[in-house]
Amino acid sequence: MTNDGPTPLERFIRGILPENPVYRQLLGMCPTLAVTNSMRAAMTMAGAVAFVLICANIVTSLIRGLLKPHLRILVFTLTIATFVTIADRLIAAFMYDMSKQLGPYIPLIIVNCIIICRCEVCASKQSVFTATSDALGQALGNMLALASIATVREILGTGMWFGWRVLPAAWPDWVVMVLPPGAFLTLGLLLGCANWISVKWAQHGRKA
Amino acid sequence: MDYIANLIVIALSAAIINNYVLHYFVGICPFIGVSRRVDMAFGMGCAVTFVITIASLLSWTLTYFVLRQGAPLTMWLTGGKPIDLSVLNYIVYIFVIASSVQFVEMYVRKFFPPLYKAFGVYLPLITTNCAILFACLKISSHVSGVENPAQMWGVGQALTLSFFAGLGFTLAIVIMAGIREELDHCDVPKSLRGAGITLIVAGIMALAFMGFTGVDRGLENVLKKQPVEDTADKQAATTAPAPQDGQSK
């Protein structure tokens, strides 16, 4: 990640699949597991994370000249905590039921490793534009990952997707998928699938 | 007597019934990252228990005296007008956690050098462990009366919750490390190796821990000498995890 590293566009694309924060880097597991029992909650969470990630990356990038090495983690965390407070108040004001449902997982965005990792790896060294596109890519990757897990869990657990019924009403709801064990099982299996696909792709690329 | 019973219920519920890792999904990063060997897992568990207790004590103090609505300090400063500073909660807590980790690190390095060596890099990493922030938030919601206005938590409840939450984390991570040491000898499909199989095992462990659901309510009834209705439920719940555990191996 030196100065002649990837261009902003490459960074944006990289965040979506090749360096997907959840499947490739295994970051930010707590919200990934906790809020993905319904699509709506997962998307709210992904939106909140995207807001905080982009704002924190912009601010960190703006003050990168002033950072002292030994205090930088503290500065990152306090910046993130400020934006999380804003996001939390906004969600509580406009989506009260959702804020009740997500509960403590909104404040837990503060310790979401994705954001601290992006601040440390990218935003504290790059210009504002690069940092923003990097944050956008990572946020989009995170959103896709959350959506994939939530899709599996909500459809198998309740037979619905975003509240619409997709499976016939005769579907025996696998309640366990909505409960904690389902989260671990789904993520474990999806992670295995992601690894398998990326290995296949790599082999395919070598043959061609 | 009711106070003790309350403490026991809080302790059991934090450590086993609503285990922080397997029920609330907090502290997953170290749970996956540091559960390769039992001794390392145990060290991590001890460090987390230590920090979580200290950080909760500090954040209880701050919440009770400064941050909650109608707290003594703001009442005194404004001459009796209740001010709600709880919007500052998150910033204050993360600051408290970061600094208590720093202090614990300095203290351990000065007075227990062997322990410091054993903890190594994991001690500073605890700052970003969600379990600690989660415990602080839980305590704050009980102190400010959001959860249950009739029963506000004192320092005893806060300490019990955090200490036993730490113990529960240690329990989960040590069991996980034990299973993973055995897994090394198994033929796991290639793409599932590492995090994938760990998460699946964690799912089976979570199934086993789900067997405890409802024990806290039954226990509360027994301890408070109220008519017991669901003893059968409770017994079924405590015996259920055993076969599940067997399957996971």
GROMACS .gro file of C-alpha atoms in nm:
model
  457
    1MET     CA    1   0.000   0.000   0.000
    2THR     CA    2   0.269   0.248  -0.097
    3ASN     CA    3   0.212   0.560  -0.303
    4ASP     CA    4   0.219   0.384  -0.636
    5GLY     CA    5  -0.029   0.131  -0.510
    6PRO     CA    6  -0.372   0.074  -0.664
    7THR     CA    7  -0.564   0.363  -0.815
    8PRO     CA    8  -0.885   0.480  -0.649
    9LEU     CA    9  -1.097   0.282  -0.895
   10GLU     CA   10  -0.902  -0.037  -0.830
   11ARG     CA   11  -0.943   0.016  -0.458
   12PHE     CA   12  -1.316   0.052  -0.504
   13ILE     CA   13  -1.343  -0.272  -0.701
   14ARG     CA   14  -1.109  -0.453  -0.469
   15GLY     CA   15  -1.330  -0.389  -0.168
   16ILE     CA   16  -1.629  -0.556  -0.332
   17LEU     CA   17  -1.499  -0.904  -0.408
   18PRO     CA   18  -1.123  -0.972  -0.407
   19GLU     CA   19  -1.075  -0.814  -0.063
   20ASN     CA   20  -1.428  -0.848   0.066
   21PRO     CA   21  -1.412  -0.745   0.432
   22VAL     CA   22  -1.626  -1.034   0.558
   23TYR     CA   23  -1.539  -1.329   0.334
   24ARG     CA   24  -1.174  -1.256   0.254
   25GLN     CA   25  -1.047  -1.055   0.551
   26LEU     CA   26  -1.276  -1.199   0.822
   27LEU     CA   27  -1.333  -0.857   0.973
   28GLY     CA   28  -1.640  -0.724   1.148
   29MET     CA   29  -1.783  -1.062   1.242
   30CYS     CA   30  -1.998  -0.947   1.532
   31PRO     CA   31  -2.259  -0.743   1.339
   32THR     CA   32  -2.234  -0.988   1.050
   33LEU     CA   33  -2.358  -1.267   1.273
   34ALA     CA   34  -2.587  -1.073   1.500
   35VAL     CA   35  -2.811  -0.868   1.272
   36THR     CA   36  -2.850  -1.095   0.972
   37ASN     CA   37  -3.164  -1.274   1.085
   38SER     CA   38  -3.373  -1.045   0.864
   39MET     CA   39  -3.292  -0.861   0.545
   40ARG     CA   40  -3.428  -0.530   0.672
   41ALA     CA   41  -3.208  -0.530   0.982
   42ALA     CA   42  -2.905  -0.634   0.782
   43MET     CA   43  -2.952  -0.352   0.532
   44THR     CA   44  -2.999  -0.092   0.806
   45MET     CA   45  -2.683  -0.215   0.969
   46ALA     CA   46  -2.491  -0.210   0.642
   47GLY     CA   47  -2.612   0.144   0.578
   48ALA     CA   48  -2.501   0.260   0.921
   49VAL     CA   49  -2.162   0.095   0.876
   50ALA     CA   50  -2.126   0.256   0.531
   51PHE     CA   51  -2.208   0.601   0.670
   52VAL     CA   52  -1.962   0.569   0.957
   53LEU     CA   53  -1.692   0.413   0.739
   54ILE     CA   54  -1.708   0.684   0.473
   55CYS     CA   55  -1.725   0.975   0.718
   56ALA     CA   56  -1.447   0.835   0.937
   57ASN     CA   57  -1.227   0.770   0.636
   58ILE     CA   58  -1.276   1.125   0.506
   59VAL     CA   59  -1.201   1.283   0.844
   60THR     CA   60  -0.901   1.061   0.907
   61SER     CA   61  -0.768   1.139   0.562
   62LEU     CA   62  -0.811   1.514   0.622
   63ILE     CA   63  -0.619   1.509   0.950
   64ARG     CA   64  -0.358   1.255   0.841
   65GLY     CA   65  -0.080   1.517   0.855
   66LEU     CA   66  -0.148   1.591   1.221
   67LEU     CA   67  -0.154   1.232   1.351
   68LYS     CA   68   0.106   1.126   1.603
   69PRO     CA   69   0.196   0.758   1.563
   70HIS     CA   70   0.133   0.651   1.922
   71LEU     CA   71  -0.199   0.832   1.952
   72ARG     CA   72  -0.348   0.745   1.616
   73ILE     CA   73  -0.558   0.446   1.726
   74LEU     CA   74  -0.715   0.659   1.997
   75VAL     CA   75  -0.790   0.936   1.745
   76PHE     CA   76  -0.946   0.682   1.506
   77THR     CA   77  -1.165   0.536   1.776
   78LEU     CA   78  -1.285   0.873   1.898
   79THR     CA   79  -1.362   0.987   1.541
   80ILE     CA   80  -1.555   0.667   1.479
   81ALA     CA   81  -1.738   0.697   1.811
   82THR     CA   82  -1.854   1.048   1.717
   83PHE     CA   83  -2.000   0.934   1.385
   84VAL     CA   84  -2.156   0.627   1.545
   85THR     CA   85  -2.334   0.853   1.793
   86ILE     CA   86  -2.470   1.057   1.501
   87ALA     CA   87  -2.583   0.744   1.316
   88ASP     CA   88  -2.741   0.604   1.631
   89ARG     CA   89  -2.939   0.923   1.697
   90LEU     CA   90  -3.052   0.938   1.333
   91ILE     CA   91  -3.173   0.579   1.335
   92ALA     CA   92  -3.347   0.631   1.667
   93ALA     CA   93  -3.519   0.941   1.530
   94PHE     CA   94  -3.636   0.809   1.192
   95MET     CA   95  -3.653   0.429   1.235
   96TYR     CA   96  -3.748   0.381   1.597
   97ASP     CA   97  -3.856   0.016   1.571
   98MET     CA   98  -3.540  -0.075   1.387
   99SER     CA   99  -3.328   0.100   1.648
  100LYS     CA  100  -3.503  -0.104   1.918
  101GLN     CA  101  -3.443  -0.424   1.723
  102LEU     CA  102  -3.075  -0.360   1.655
  103GLY     CA  103  -3.025  -0.239   2.011
  104PRO     CA  104  -2.664  -0.248   2.127
  105TYR     CA  105  -2.528  -0.357   1.790
  106ILE     CA  106  -2.536   0.000   1.654
  107PRO     CA  107  -2.293   0.131   1.919
  108LEU     CA  108  -2.084  -0.180   1.861
  109ILE     CA  109  -1.996  -0.036   1.518
  110ILE     CA  110  -1.732   0.160   1.712
  111VAL     CA  111  -1.527  -0.153   1.763
  112ASN     CA  112  -1.602  -0.291   1.417
  113CYS     CA  113  -1.260  -0.392   1.290
  114ILE     CA  114  -1.343  -0.303   0.927
  115ILE     CA  115  -1.350   0.068   1.000
  116ILE     CA  116  -1.038   0.081   1.217
  117CYS     CA  117  -0.858  -0.134   0.961
  118ARG     CA  118  -0.948   0.098   0.671
  119CYS     CA  119  -0.850   0.407   0.872
  120GLU     CA  120  -0.517   0.250   0.958
  121VAL     CA  121  -0.434   0.088   0.624
  122CYS     CA  122  -0.569   0.344   0.379
  123ALA     CA  123  -0.715   0.669   0.507
  124SER     CA  124  -0.423   0.769   0.729
  125LYS     CA  125  -0.188   0.756   0.429
  126GLN     CA  126  -0.394   0.853   0.124
  127SER     CA  127  -0.569   1.160  -0.014
  128VAL     CA  128  -0.935   1.228   0.053
  129PHE     CA  129  -1.054   1.106  -0.286
  130THR     CA  130  -0.865   0.776  -0.264
  131ALA     CA  131  -0.983   0.721   0.092
  132THR     CA  132  -1.345   0.787  -0.004
  133SER     CA  133  -1.345   0.546  -0.295
  134ASP     CA  134  -1.175   0.285  -0.078
  135ALA     CA  135  -1.440   0.333   0.189
  136LEU     CA  136  -1.718   0.308  -0.070
  137GLY     CA  137  -1.580  -0.019  -0.204
  138GLN     CA  138  -1.540  -0.172   0.141
  139ALA     CA  139  -1.886  -0.055   0.245
  140LEU     CA  140  -2.040  -0.207  -0.066
  141GLY     CA  141  -1.852  -0.534  -0.010
  142ASN     CA  142  -1.974  -0.543   0.349
  143MET     CA  143  -2.329  -0.476   0.234
  144LEU     CA  144  -2.315  -0.760  -0.020
  145ALA     CA  145  -2.180  -0.999   0.240
  146LEU     CA  146  -2.448  -0.906   0.493
  147ALA     CA  147  -2.715  -0.936   0.223
  148SER     CA  148  -2.599  -1.284   0.121
  149ILE     CA  149  -2.606  -1.415   0.476
  150ALA     CA  150  -2.936  -1.248   0.558
  151THR     CA  151  -3.094  -1.386   0.242
  152VAL     CA  152  -3.008  -1.743   0.333
  153ARG     CA  153  -3.111  -1.704   0.693
  154GLU     CA  154  -3.436  -1.519   0.637
  155ILE     CA  155  -3.557  -1.739   0.353
  156LEU     CA  156  -3.479  -2.066   0.530
  157GLY     CA  157  -3.588  -1.940   0.871
  158THR     CA  158  -3.915  -1.769   0.790
  159GLY     CA  159  -3.983  -1.837   0.422
  160MET     CA  160  -3.980  -1.463   0.355
  161TRP     CA  161  -3.742  -1.215   0.200
  162PHE     CA  162  -3.763  -0.846   0.298
  163GLY     CA  163  -4.097  -0.940   0.448
  164TRP     CA  164  -4.235  -1.082   0.120
  165ARG     CA  165  -4.322  -1.447   0.115
  166VAL     CA  166  -4.101  -1.630  -0.135
  167LEU     CA  167  -4.139  -1.990  -0.025
  168PRO     CA  168  -4.487  -2.149  -0.012
  169ALA     CA  169  -4.671  -2.119   0.317
  170ALA     CA  170  -4.633  -2.495   0.364
  171TRP     CA  171  -4.259  -2.442   0.416
  172PRO     CA  172  -4.167  -2.567   0.765
  173ASP     CA  173  -3.978  -2.267   0.902
  174TRP     CA  174  -3.631  -2.363   1.014
  175VAL     CA  175  -3.648  -2.151   1.324
  176VAL     CA  176  -3.291  -2.242   1.414
  177MET     CA  177  -3.167  -2.037   1.119
  178VAL     CA  178  -3.302  -1.719   1.277
  179LEU     CA  179  -3.154  -1.810   1.616
  180PRO     CA  180  -2.782  -1.776   1.703
  181PRO     CA  181  -2.666  -2.125   1.589
  182GLY     CA  182  -2.802  -2.060   1.240
  183ALA     CA  183  -2.582  -1.754   1.208
  184PHE     CA  184  -2.265  -1.951   1.279
  185LEU     CA  185  -2.363  -2.239   1.052
  186THR     CA  186  -2.464  -2.014   0.762
  187LEU     CA  187  -2.152  -1.802   0.779
  188GLY     CA  188  -1.930  -2.109   0.810
  189LEU     CA  189  -2.083  -2.278   0.508
  190LEU     CA  190  -2.090  -1.960   0.297
  191LEU     CA  191  -1.727  -1.900   0.385
  192GLY     CA  192  -1.648  -2.250   0.264
  193CYS     CA  193  -1.839  -2.181  -0.061
  194ALA     CA  194  -1.651  -1.851  -0.112
  195ASN     CA  195  -1.317  -2.025  -0.064
  196TRP     CA  196  -1.416  -2.307  -0.298
  197ILE     CA  197  -1.527  -2.065  -0.570
  198SER     CA  198  -1.214  -1.855  -0.545
  199VAL     CA  199  -0.994  -2.167  -0.569
  200LYS     CA  200  -1.190  -2.279  -0.879
  201TRP     CA  201  -1.151  -1.936  -1.034
  202ALA     CA  202  -0.779  -1.935  -0.970
  203GLN     CA  203  -0.744  -2.278  -1.137
  204HIS     CA  204  -0.956  -2.166  -1.430
  205GLY     CA  205  -0.742  -1.856  -1.474
  206ARG     CA  206  -0.424  -2.063  -1.478
  207LYS     CA  207  -0.559  -2.296  -1.750
  208ALA     CA  208  -0.677  -2.015  -1.979
  209MET     CA  209  -3.173  -1.268   5.025
  210ASP     CA  210  -3.341  -1.131   4.717
  211TYR     CA  211  -3.026  -0.935   4.643
  212ILE     CA  212  -2.809  -1.250   4.650
  213ALA     CA  213  -3.063  -1.438   4.439
  214ASN     CA  214  -3.061  -1.154   4.190
  215LEU     CA  215  -2.682  -1.167   4.173
  216ILE     CA  216  -2.680  -1.543   4.118
  217VAL     CA  217  -2.933  -1.513   3.837
  218ILE     CA  218  -2.733  -1.233   3.673
  219ALA     CA  219  -2.411  -1.434   3.703
  220LEU     CA  220  -2.552  -1.755   3.556
  221SER     CA  221  -2.731  -1.571   3.282
  222ALA     CA  222  -2.419  -1.382   3.178
  223ALA     CA  223  -2.184  -1.679   3.196
  224ILE     CA  224  -2.385  -1.965   3.051
  225ILE     CA  225  -2.743  -1.897   2.947
  226ASN     CA  226  -2.678  -1.585   2.742
  227ASN     CA  227  -2.314  -1.659   2.677
  228TYR     CA  228  -2.157  -1.350   2.525
  229VAL     CA  229  -1.992  -1.532   2.237
  230LEU     CA  230  -2.252  -1.790   2.153
  231HIS     CA  231  -2.568  -1.592   2.218
  232TYR     CA  232  -2.483  -1.225   2.161
  233PHE     CA  233  -2.201  -1.278   1.908
  234VAL     CA  234  -1.966  -1.033   2.075
  235GLY     CA  235  -1.595  -1.108   2.092
  236ILE     CA  236  -1.603  -1.326   1.782
  237CYS     CA  237  -1.270  -1.196   1.650
  238PRO     CA  238  -1.054  -1.336   1.934
  239PHE     CA  239  -1.286  -1.637   1.954
  240ILE     CA  240  -1.181  -1.732   1.602
  241GLY     CA  241  -0.835  -1.582   1.599
  242VAL     CA  242  -0.689  -1.698   1.932
  243SER     CA  243  -0.860  -2.035   1.977
  244ARG     CA  244  -0.590  -2.243   1.814
  245ARG     CA  245  -0.433  -2.371   2.138
  246VAL     CA  246  -0.584  -2.420   2.482
  247ASP     CA  247  -0.318  -2.233   2.681
  248MET     CA  248  -0.335  -1.926   2.457
  249ALA     CA  249  -0.712  -1.933   2.469
  250PHE     CA  250  -0.705  -1.950   2.847
  251GLY     CA  251  -0.464  -1.654   2.864
  252MET     CA  252  -0.686  -1.450   2.637
  253GLY     CA  253  -0.990  -1.540   2.845
  254CYS     CA  254  -0.817  -1.429   3.165
  255ALA     CA  255  -0.706  -1.100   3.009
  256VAL     CA  256  -1.058  -1.027   2.886
  257THR     CA  257  -1.212  -1.113   3.223
  258PHE     CA  258  -0.966  -0.880   3.394
  259VAL     CA  259  -1.022  -0.586   3.160
  260ILE     CA  260  -1.398  -0.631   3.135
  261THR     CA  261  -1.432  -0.615   3.515
  262ILE     CA  262  -1.222  -0.300   3.547
  263ALA     CA  263  -1.382  -0.124   3.251
  264SER     CA  264  -1.732  -0.204   3.377
  265LEU     CA  265  -1.650  -0.074   3.724
  266LEU     CA  266  -1.525   0.253   3.574
  267SER     CA  267  -1.815   0.290   3.334
  268TRP     CA  268  -2.068   0.214   3.608
  269THR     CA  269  -1.914   0.488   3.819
  270LEU     CA  270  -1.919   0.737   3.533
  271THR     CA  271  -2.272   0.647   3.427
  272TYR     CA  272  -2.409   0.660   3.778
  273PHE     CA  273  -2.247   0.984   3.890
  274VAL     CA  274  -2.213   1.182   3.567
  275LEU     CA  275  -2.386   1.057   3.255
  276ARG     CA  276  -2.735   0.937   3.345
  277GLN     CA  277  -3.030   1.172   3.362
  278GLY     CA  278  -3.041   1.338   3.701
  279ALA     CA  279  -2.692   1.223   3.798
  280PRO     CA  280  -2.545   1.378   4.113
  281LEU     CA  281  -2.267   1.569   3.940
  282THR     CA  282  -2.479   1.743   3.677
  283MET     CA  283  -2.748   1.815   3.939
  284TRP     CA  284  -2.488   1.984   4.154
  285LEU     CA  285  -2.332   2.179   3.868
  286THR     CA  286  -2.659   2.310   3.728
  287GLY     CA  287  -2.824   2.365   4.063
  288GLY     CA  288  -3.090   2.097   4.043
  289LYS     CA  289  -3.174   2.082   3.671
  290PRO     CA  290  -3.164   1.724   3.547
  291ILE     CA  291  -2.950   1.701   3.234
  292ASP     CA  292  -2.925   1.392   3.019
  293LEU     CA  293  -2.568   1.342   2.904
  294SER     CA  294  -2.627   0.991   2.775
  295VAL     CA  295  -2.560   1.103   2.417
  296LEU     CA  296  -2.194   1.107   2.522
  297ASN     CA  297  -2.211   0.744   2.638
  298TYR     CA  298  -2.031   0.585   2.345
  299ILE     CA  299  -1.740   0.827   2.335
  300VAL     CA  300  -1.690   0.805   2.711
  301TYR     CA  301  -1.705   0.425   2.716
  302ILE     CA  302  -1.461   0.371   2.434
  303PHE     CA  303  -1.226   0.617   2.601
  304VAL     CA  304  -1.260   0.435   2.933
  305ILE     CA  305  -1.196   0.098   2.769
  306ALA     CA  306  -0.892   0.217   2.576
  307SER     CA  307  -0.737   0.381   2.879
  308SER     CA  308  -0.811   0.092   3.113
  309VAL     CA  309  -0.646  -0.147   2.870
  310GLN     CA  310  -0.347   0.086   2.865
  311PHE     CA  311  -0.332   0.100   3.246
  312VAL     CA  312  -0.375  -0.273   3.286
  313GLU     CA  313  -0.093  -0.324   3.040
  314MET     CA  314   0.139  -0.091   3.230
  315TYR     CA  315   0.046  -0.245   3.566
  316VAL     CA  316   0.094  -0.601   3.451
  317ARG     CA  317   0.425  -0.517   3.283
  318LYS     CA  318   0.557  -0.355   3.599
  319PHE     CA  319   0.440  -0.604   3.862
  320PHE     CA  320   0.387  -0.936   3.683
  321PRO     CA  321   0.646  -0.961   3.404
  322PRO     CA  322   0.589  -1.335   3.336
  323LEU     CA  323   0.216  -1.276   3.295
  324TYR     CA  324   0.289  -0.984   3.064
  325LYS     CA  325   0.505  -1.207   2.847
  326ALA     CA  326   0.232  -1.470   2.839
  327PHE     CA  327  -0.034  -1.220   2.726
  328GLY     CA  328   0.194  -1.072   2.463
  329VAL     CA  329   0.016  -0.896   2.181
  330TYR     CA  330  -0.333  -0.989   2.297
  331LEU     CA  331  -0.347  -0.733   2.573
  332PRO     CA  332  -0.361  -0.421   2.349
  333LEU     CA  333  -0.594  -0.604   2.109
  334ILE     CA  334  -0.857  -0.624   2.381
  335THR     CA  335  -0.943  -0.258   2.317
  336THR     CA  336  -1.131  -0.358   2.006
  337ASN     CA  337  -1.303  -0.653   2.169
  338CYS     CA  338  -1.673  -0.586   2.139
  339ALA     CA  339  -1.753  -0.792   2.448
  340ILE     CA  340  -1.623  -0.516   2.673
  341LEU     CA  341  -1.815  -0.234   2.507
  342PHE     CA  342  -2.121  -0.459   2.505
  343ALA     CA  343  -2.095  -0.515   2.882
  344CYS     CA  344  -2.057  -0.139   2.941
  345LEU     CA  345  -2.364  -0.065   2.728
  346LYS     CA  346  -2.567  -0.330   2.906
  347ILE     CA  347  -2.474  -0.189   3.244
  348SER     CA  348  -2.555   0.164   3.130
  349SER     CA  349  -2.899   0.062   3.007
  350HIS     CA  350  -2.967  -0.092   3.348
  351VAL     CA  351  -2.831   0.205   3.543
  352SER     CA  352  -3.022   0.467   3.349
  353GLY     CA  353  -3.340   0.266   3.388
  354VAL     CA  354  -3.407   0.203   3.019
  355GLU     CA  355  -3.428  -0.172   3.069
  356ASN     CA  356  -3.632  -0.187   3.387
  357PRO     CA  357  -3.709   0.140   3.566
  358ALA     CA  358  -3.821  -0.040   3.881
  359GLN     CA  359  -3.484  -0.200   3.942
  360MET     CA  360  -3.173   0.011   3.901
  361TRP     CA  361  -2.842  -0.166   3.916
  362GLY     CA  362  -2.589  -0.096   4.188
  363VAL     CA  363  -2.219  -0.156   4.163
  364GLY     CA  364  -2.262  -0.516   4.286
  365GLN     CA  365  -2.479  -0.619   3.995
  366ALA     CA  366  -2.253  -0.442   3.746
  367LEU     CA  367  -1.942  -0.617   3.878
  368THR     CA  368  -2.115  -0.956   3.884
  369LEU     CA  369  -2.240  -0.919   3.529
  370SER     CA  370  -1.903  -0.818   3.389
  371PHE     CA  371  -1.695  -1.072   3.580
  372PHE     CA  372  -1.917  -1.363   3.489
  373ALA     CA  373  -1.949  -1.245   3.130
  374GLY     CA  374  -1.570  -1.264   3.118
  375LEU     CA  375  -1.581  -1.614   3.269
  376GLY     CA  376  -1.837  -1.719   3.010
  377PHE     CA  377  -1.610  -1.589   2.736
  378THR     CA  378  -1.320  -1.787   2.883
  379LEU     CA  379  -1.535  -2.100   2.899
  380ALA     CA  380  -1.644  -2.069   2.537
  381ILE     CA  381  -1.300  -1.994   2.399
  382VAL     CA  382  -1.133  -2.276   2.597
  383ILE     CA  383  -1.392  -2.532   2.483
  384MET     CA  384  -1.343  -2.407   2.129
  385ALA     CA  385  -0.965  -2.440   2.154
  386GLY     CA  386  -1.002  -2.794   2.287
  387ILE     CA  387  -1.221  -2.892   1.994
  388ARG     CA  388  -0.987  -2.726   1.745
  389GLU     CA  389  -0.686  -2.913   1.881
  390GLU     CA  390  -0.877  -3.234   1.808
  391LEU     CA  391  -0.982  -3.103   1.467
  392ASP     CA  392  -0.617  -3.088   1.362
  393HIS     CA  393  -0.626  -3.466   1.332
  394CYS     CA  394  -0.940  -3.468   1.118
  395ASP     CA  395  -0.973  -3.458   0.743
  396VAL     CA  396  -1.163  -3.136   0.694
  397PRO     CA  397  -1.264  -3.038   0.338
  398LYS     CA  398  -1.003  -2.801   0.206
  399SER     CA  399  -1.220  -2.496   0.152
  400LEU     CA  400  -1.369  -2.520   0.502
  401ARG     CA  401  -1.033  -2.530   0.682
  402GLY     CA  402  -0.958  -2.250   0.925
  403ALA     CA  403  -1.241  -2.009   0.989
  404GLY     CA  404  -1.512  -2.208   0.810
  405ILE     CA  405  -1.500  -2.519   1.023
  406THR     CA  406  -1.447  -2.307   1.334
  407LEU     CA  407  -1.771  -2.123   1.267
  408ILE     CA  408  -1.959  -2.448   1.205
  409VAL     CA  409  -1.828  -2.595   1.531
  410ALA     CA  410  -1.928  -2.270   1.702
  411GLY     CA  411  -2.276  -2.316   1.559
  412ILE     CA  412  -2.300  -2.663   1.712
  413MET     CA  413  -2.173  -2.525   2.043
  414ALA     CA  414  -2.436  -2.252   2.024
  415LEU     CA  415  -2.699  -2.523   1.972
  416ALA     CA  416  -2.572  -2.696   2.285
  417PHE     CA  417  -2.581  -2.373   2.485
  418MET     CA  418  -2.933  -2.303   2.359
  419GLY     CA  419  -3.036  -2.593   2.580
  420PHE     CA  420  -2.995  -2.363   2.880
  421THR     CA  421  -3.261  -2.120   2.758
  422GLY     CA  422  -3.511  -2.051   3.033
  423VAL     CA  423  -3.296  -2.184   3.316
  424ASP     CA  424  -3.260  -1.831   3.455
  425ARG     CA  425  -3.633  -1.788   3.497
  426GLY     CA  426  -3.670  -2.125   3.663
  427LEU     CA  427  -3.377  -2.051   3.892
  428GLU     CA  428  -3.523  -1.716   3.989
  429ASN     CA  429  -3.847  -1.887   4.088
  430VAL     CA  430  -3.664  -2.146   4.297
  431LEU     CA  431  -3.442  -1.892   4.470
  432LYS     CA  432  -3.722  -1.651   4.548
  433LYS     CA  433  -3.935  -1.937   4.683
  434GLN     CA  434  -4.211  -1.873   4.436
  435PRO     CA  435  -4.436  -2.150   4.313
  436VAL     CA  436  -4.230  -2.357   4.073
  437GLU     CA  437  -4.396  -2.434   3.743
  438ASP     CA  438  -4.127  -2.526   3.500
  439THR     CA  439  -3.892  -2.757   3.690
  440ALA     CA  440  -3.941  -3.029   3.432
  441ASP     CA  441  -3.851  -2.776   3.164
  442LYS     CA  442  -3.535  -2.688   3.352
  443GLN     CA  443  -3.422  -3.046   3.397
  444ALA     CA  444  -3.479  -3.118   3.032
  445ALA     CA  445  -3.275  -2.812   2.948
  446THR     CA  446  -2.978  -2.904   3.165
  447THR     CA  447  -2.954  -3.258   3.037
  448ALA     CA  448  -3.000  -3.166   2.671
  449PRO     CA  449  -2.651  -3.033   2.592
  450ALA     CA  450  -2.465  -3.355   2.673
  451PRO     CA  451  -2.555  -3.558   2.361
  452GLN     CA  452  -2.512  -3.246   2.144
  453ASP     CA  453  -2.157  -3.210   2.269
  454GLY     CA  454  -2.084  -3.571   2.190
  455GLN     CA  455  -2.199  -3.523   1.833
  456SER     CA  456  -1.974  -3.226   1.778
  457LYS     CA  457  -1.668  -3.445   1.822
   0.00000   0.00000   0.00000
